[in-house]
C-alpha atoms as an extended CHARMM CRD file, in Angstrom:
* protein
*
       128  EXT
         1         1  UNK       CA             84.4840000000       15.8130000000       76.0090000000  PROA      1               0.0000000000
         2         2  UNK       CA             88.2530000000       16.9150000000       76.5400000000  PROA      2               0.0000000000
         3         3  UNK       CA             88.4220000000       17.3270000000       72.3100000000  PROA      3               0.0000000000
         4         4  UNK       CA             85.8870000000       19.0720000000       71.6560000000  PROA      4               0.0000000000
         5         5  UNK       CA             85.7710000000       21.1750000000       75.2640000000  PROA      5               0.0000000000
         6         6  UNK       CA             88.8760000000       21.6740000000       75.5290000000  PROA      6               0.0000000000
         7         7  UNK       CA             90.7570000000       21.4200000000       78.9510000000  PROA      7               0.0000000000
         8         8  UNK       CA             89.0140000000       24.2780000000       81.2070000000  PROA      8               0.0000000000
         9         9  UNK       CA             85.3170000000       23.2710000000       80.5740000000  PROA      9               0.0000000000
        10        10  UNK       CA             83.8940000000       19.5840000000       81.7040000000  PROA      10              0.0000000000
        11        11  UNK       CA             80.5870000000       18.1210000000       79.5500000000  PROA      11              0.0000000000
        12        12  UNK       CA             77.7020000000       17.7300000000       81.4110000000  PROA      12              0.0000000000
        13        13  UNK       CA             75.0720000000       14.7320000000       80.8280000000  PROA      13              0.0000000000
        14        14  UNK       CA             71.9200000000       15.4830000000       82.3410000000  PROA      14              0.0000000000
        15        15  UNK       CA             68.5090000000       13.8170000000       81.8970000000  PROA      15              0.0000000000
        16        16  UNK       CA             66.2640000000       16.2490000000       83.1590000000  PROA      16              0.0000000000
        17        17  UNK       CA             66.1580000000       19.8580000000       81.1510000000  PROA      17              0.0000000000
        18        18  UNK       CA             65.2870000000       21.8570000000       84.2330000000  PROA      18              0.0000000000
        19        19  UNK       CA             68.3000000000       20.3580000000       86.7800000000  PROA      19              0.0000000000
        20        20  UNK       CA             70.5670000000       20.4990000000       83.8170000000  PROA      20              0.0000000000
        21        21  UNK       CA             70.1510000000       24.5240000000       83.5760000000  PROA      21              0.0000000000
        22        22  UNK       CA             70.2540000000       24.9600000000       86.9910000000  PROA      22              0.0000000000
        23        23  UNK       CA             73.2060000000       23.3420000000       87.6080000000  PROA      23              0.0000000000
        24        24  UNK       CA             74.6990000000       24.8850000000       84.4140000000  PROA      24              0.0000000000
        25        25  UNK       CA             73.5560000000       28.5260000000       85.6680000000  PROA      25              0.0000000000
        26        26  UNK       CA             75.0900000000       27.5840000000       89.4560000000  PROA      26              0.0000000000
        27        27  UNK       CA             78.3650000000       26.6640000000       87.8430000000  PROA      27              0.0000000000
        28        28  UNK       CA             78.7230000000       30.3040000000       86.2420000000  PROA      28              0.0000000000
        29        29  UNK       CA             77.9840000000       31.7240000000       89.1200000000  PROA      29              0.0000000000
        30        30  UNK       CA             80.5680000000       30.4630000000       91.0820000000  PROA      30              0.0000000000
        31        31  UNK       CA             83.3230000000       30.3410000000       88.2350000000  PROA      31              0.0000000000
        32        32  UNK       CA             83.1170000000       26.5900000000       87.8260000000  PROA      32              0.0000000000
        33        33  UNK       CA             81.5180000000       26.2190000000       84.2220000000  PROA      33              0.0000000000
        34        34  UNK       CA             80.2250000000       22.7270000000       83.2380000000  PROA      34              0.0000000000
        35        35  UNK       CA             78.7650000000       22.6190000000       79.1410000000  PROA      35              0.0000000000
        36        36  UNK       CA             75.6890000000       20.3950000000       78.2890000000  PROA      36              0.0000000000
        37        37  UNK       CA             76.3300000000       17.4630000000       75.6680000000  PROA      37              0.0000000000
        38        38  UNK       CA             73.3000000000       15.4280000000       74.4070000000  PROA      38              0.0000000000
        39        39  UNK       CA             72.8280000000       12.1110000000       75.4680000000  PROA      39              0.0000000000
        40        40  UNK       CA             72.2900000000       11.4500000000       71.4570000000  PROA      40              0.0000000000
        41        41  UNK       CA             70.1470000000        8.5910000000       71.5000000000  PROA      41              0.0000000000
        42        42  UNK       CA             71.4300000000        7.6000000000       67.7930000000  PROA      42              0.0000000000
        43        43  UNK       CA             74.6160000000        6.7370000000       69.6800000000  PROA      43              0.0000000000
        44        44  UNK       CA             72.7830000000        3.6570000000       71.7150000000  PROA      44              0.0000000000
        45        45  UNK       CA             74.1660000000        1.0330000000       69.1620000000  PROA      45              0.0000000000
        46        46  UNK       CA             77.4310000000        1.8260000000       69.8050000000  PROA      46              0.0000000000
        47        47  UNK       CA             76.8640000000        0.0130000000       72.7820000000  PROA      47              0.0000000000
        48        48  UNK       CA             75.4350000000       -2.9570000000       71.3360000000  PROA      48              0.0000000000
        49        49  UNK       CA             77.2270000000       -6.2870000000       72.3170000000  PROA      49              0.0000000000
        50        50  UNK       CA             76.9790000000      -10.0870000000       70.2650000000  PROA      50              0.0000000000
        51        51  UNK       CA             77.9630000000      -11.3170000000       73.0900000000  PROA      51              0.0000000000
        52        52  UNK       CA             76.6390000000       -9.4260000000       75.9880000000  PROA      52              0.0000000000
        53        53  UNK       CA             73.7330000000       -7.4230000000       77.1720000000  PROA      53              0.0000000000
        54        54  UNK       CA             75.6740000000       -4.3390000000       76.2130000000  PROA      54              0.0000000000
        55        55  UNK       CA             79.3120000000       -3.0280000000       76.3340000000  PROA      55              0.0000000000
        56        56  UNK       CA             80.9890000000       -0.3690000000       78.0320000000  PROA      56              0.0000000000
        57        57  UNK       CA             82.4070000000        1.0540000000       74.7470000000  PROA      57              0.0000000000
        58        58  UNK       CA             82.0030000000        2.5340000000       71.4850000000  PROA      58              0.0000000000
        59        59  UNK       CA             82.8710000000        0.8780000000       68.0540000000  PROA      59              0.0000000000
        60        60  UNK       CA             85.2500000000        3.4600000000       67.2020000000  PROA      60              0.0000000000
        61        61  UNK       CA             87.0330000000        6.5670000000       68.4200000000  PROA      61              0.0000000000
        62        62  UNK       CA             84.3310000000        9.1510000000       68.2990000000  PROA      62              0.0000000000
        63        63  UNK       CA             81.5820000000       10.0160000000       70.5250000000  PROA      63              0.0000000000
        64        64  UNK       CA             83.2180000000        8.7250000000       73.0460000000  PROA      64              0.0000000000
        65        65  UNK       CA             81.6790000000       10.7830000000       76.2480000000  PROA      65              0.0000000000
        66        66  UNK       CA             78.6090000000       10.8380000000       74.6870000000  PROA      66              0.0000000000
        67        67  UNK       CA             78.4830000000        6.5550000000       74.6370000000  PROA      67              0.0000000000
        68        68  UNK       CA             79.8870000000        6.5330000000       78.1040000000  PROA      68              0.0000000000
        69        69  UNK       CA             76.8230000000        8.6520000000       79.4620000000  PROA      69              0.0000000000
        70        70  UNK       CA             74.0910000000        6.2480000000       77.4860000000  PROA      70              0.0000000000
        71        71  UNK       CA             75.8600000000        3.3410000000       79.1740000000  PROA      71              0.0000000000
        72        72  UNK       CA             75.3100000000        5.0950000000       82.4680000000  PROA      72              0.0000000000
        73        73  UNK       CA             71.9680000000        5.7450000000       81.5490000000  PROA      73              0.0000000000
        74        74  UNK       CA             71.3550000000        2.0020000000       80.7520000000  PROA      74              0.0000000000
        75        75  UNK       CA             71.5750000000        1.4710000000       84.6380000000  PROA      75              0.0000000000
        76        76  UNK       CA             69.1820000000        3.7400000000       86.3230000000  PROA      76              0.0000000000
        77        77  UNK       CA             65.8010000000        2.5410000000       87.0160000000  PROA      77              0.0000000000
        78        78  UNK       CA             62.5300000000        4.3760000000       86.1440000000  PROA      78              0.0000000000
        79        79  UNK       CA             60.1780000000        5.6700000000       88.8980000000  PROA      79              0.0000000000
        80        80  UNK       CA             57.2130000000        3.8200000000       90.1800000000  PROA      80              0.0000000000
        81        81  UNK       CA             54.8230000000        3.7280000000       87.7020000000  PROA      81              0.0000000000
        82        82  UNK       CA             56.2150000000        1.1530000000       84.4730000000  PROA      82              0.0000000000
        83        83  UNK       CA             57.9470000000        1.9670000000       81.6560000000  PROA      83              0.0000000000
        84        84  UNK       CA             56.0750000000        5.2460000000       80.6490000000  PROA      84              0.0000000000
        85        85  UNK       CA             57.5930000000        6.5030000000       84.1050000000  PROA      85              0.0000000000
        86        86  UNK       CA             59.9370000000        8.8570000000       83.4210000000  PROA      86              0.0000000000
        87        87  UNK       CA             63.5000000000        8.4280000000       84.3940000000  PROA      87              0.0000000000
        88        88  UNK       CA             65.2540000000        9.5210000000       87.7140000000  PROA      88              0.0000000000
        89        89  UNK       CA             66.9570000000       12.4220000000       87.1480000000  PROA      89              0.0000000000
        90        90  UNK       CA             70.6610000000       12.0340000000       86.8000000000  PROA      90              0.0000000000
        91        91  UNK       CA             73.6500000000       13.9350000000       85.9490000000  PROA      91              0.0000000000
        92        92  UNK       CA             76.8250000000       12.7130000000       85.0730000000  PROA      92              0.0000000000
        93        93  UNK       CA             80.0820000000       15.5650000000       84.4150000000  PROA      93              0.0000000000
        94        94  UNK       CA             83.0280000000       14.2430000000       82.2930000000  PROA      94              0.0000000000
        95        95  UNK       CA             86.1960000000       15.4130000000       83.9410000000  PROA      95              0.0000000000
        96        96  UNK       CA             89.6600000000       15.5930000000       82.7250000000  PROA      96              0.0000000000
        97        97  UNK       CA             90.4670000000       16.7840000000       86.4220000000  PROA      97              0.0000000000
        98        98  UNK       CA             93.7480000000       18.6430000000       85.8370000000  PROA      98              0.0000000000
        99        99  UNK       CA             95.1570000000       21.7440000000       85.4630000000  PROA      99              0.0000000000
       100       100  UNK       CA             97.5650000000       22.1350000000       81.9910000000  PROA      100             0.0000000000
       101       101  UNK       CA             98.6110000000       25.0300000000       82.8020000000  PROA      101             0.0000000000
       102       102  UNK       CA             98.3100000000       27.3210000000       85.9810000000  PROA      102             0.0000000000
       103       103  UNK       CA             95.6920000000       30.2950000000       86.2340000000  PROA      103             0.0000000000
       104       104  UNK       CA             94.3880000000       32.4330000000       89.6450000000  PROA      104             0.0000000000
       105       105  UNK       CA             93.0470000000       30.0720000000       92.1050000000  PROA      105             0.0000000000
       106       106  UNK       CA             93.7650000000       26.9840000000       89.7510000000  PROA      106             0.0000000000
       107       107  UNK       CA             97.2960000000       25.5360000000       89.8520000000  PROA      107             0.0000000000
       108       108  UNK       CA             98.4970000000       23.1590000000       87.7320000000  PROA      108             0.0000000000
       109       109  UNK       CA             98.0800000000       20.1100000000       88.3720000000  PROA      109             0.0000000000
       110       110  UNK       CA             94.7610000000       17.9560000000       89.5990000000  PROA      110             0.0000000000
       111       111  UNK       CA             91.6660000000       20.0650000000       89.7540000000  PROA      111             0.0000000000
       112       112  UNK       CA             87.9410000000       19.7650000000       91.2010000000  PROA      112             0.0000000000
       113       113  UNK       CA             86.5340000000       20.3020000000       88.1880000000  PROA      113             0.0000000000
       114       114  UNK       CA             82.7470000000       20.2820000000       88.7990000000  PROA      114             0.0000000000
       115       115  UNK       CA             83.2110000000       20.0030000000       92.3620000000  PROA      115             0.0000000000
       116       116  UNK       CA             81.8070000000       23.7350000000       93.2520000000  PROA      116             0.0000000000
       117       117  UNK       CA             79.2980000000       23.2620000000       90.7710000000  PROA      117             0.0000000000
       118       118  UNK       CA             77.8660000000       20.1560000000       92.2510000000  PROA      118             0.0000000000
       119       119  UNK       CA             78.3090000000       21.7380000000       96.0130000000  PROA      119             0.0000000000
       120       120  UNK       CA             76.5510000000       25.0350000000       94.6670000000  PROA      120             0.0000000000
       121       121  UNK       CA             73.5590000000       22.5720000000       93.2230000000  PROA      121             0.0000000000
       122       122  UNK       CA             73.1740000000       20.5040000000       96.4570000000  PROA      122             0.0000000000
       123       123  UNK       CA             73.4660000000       23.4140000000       98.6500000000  PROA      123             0.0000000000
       124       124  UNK       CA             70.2590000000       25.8220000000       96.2910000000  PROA      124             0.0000000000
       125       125  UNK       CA             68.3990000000       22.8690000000       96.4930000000  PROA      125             0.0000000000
       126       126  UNK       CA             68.9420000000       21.3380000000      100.6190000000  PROA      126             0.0000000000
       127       127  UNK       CA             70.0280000000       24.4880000000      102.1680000000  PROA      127             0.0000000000
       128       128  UNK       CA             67.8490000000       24.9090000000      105.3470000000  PROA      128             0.0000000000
């Protein structure tokens, strides 16, 4: 995500279209932007193994974030109901979690990147 983001911005892998654009909208509003990357199912073989059930890694340098969040997604279960189930909902951000450079409120150095996002998404949807 860092290559084609950039540094300031963290990719977001979602599951579920609706959570996805909530979180994304939460994360504007509170000046913590997150940007939505497919989980590109044409990437799946890249995690195919000879001698494994799968691997953890790509065959080669690209797509990178986008294999990482399919090999997540190998690992969640479906719902009660079988296969047709679908899928618990799930995201996954891609951090580079620092700071190049300073700018107000965000010194150089490690950053939360996400982190109000994600508290801004839990809090809309548990707040009492």
């Amino acid at each position: 995500g860092r290559v084609a983001l950039g540094t300031d911005v963290p990719a977001l892998f979602c599951n579920d279209d609706a959570l996805a654009a909530r979180l994304q909208a939460l994360s504007s509003a509170v000046a913590d932007d997150v940007w939505r990357l497919p989980l590109w199912p044409g990437y799946e073989n890249e995690l195919d193994s000879k001698i494994a059930d799968c691997k953890n890694v790509g065959a080669g340098p690209y797509g990178g974030a986008i294999t990482a969040a399919l090999y997540l997604q190998r690992f969640l279960t479906k719902r009660d109901g079988g296969d047709d189930a679908p899928a618990t909902p799930w995201i996954h951000i891609d951090v580079m979690a620092y700071n190049s450079k300073s700018s107000p409120g965000r010194p150089e150095g490690g950053e939360a990147m996400g982190m109000r996002a994600l508290f801004a998404s839990l809090e809309d949807r548990y707040a009492a």
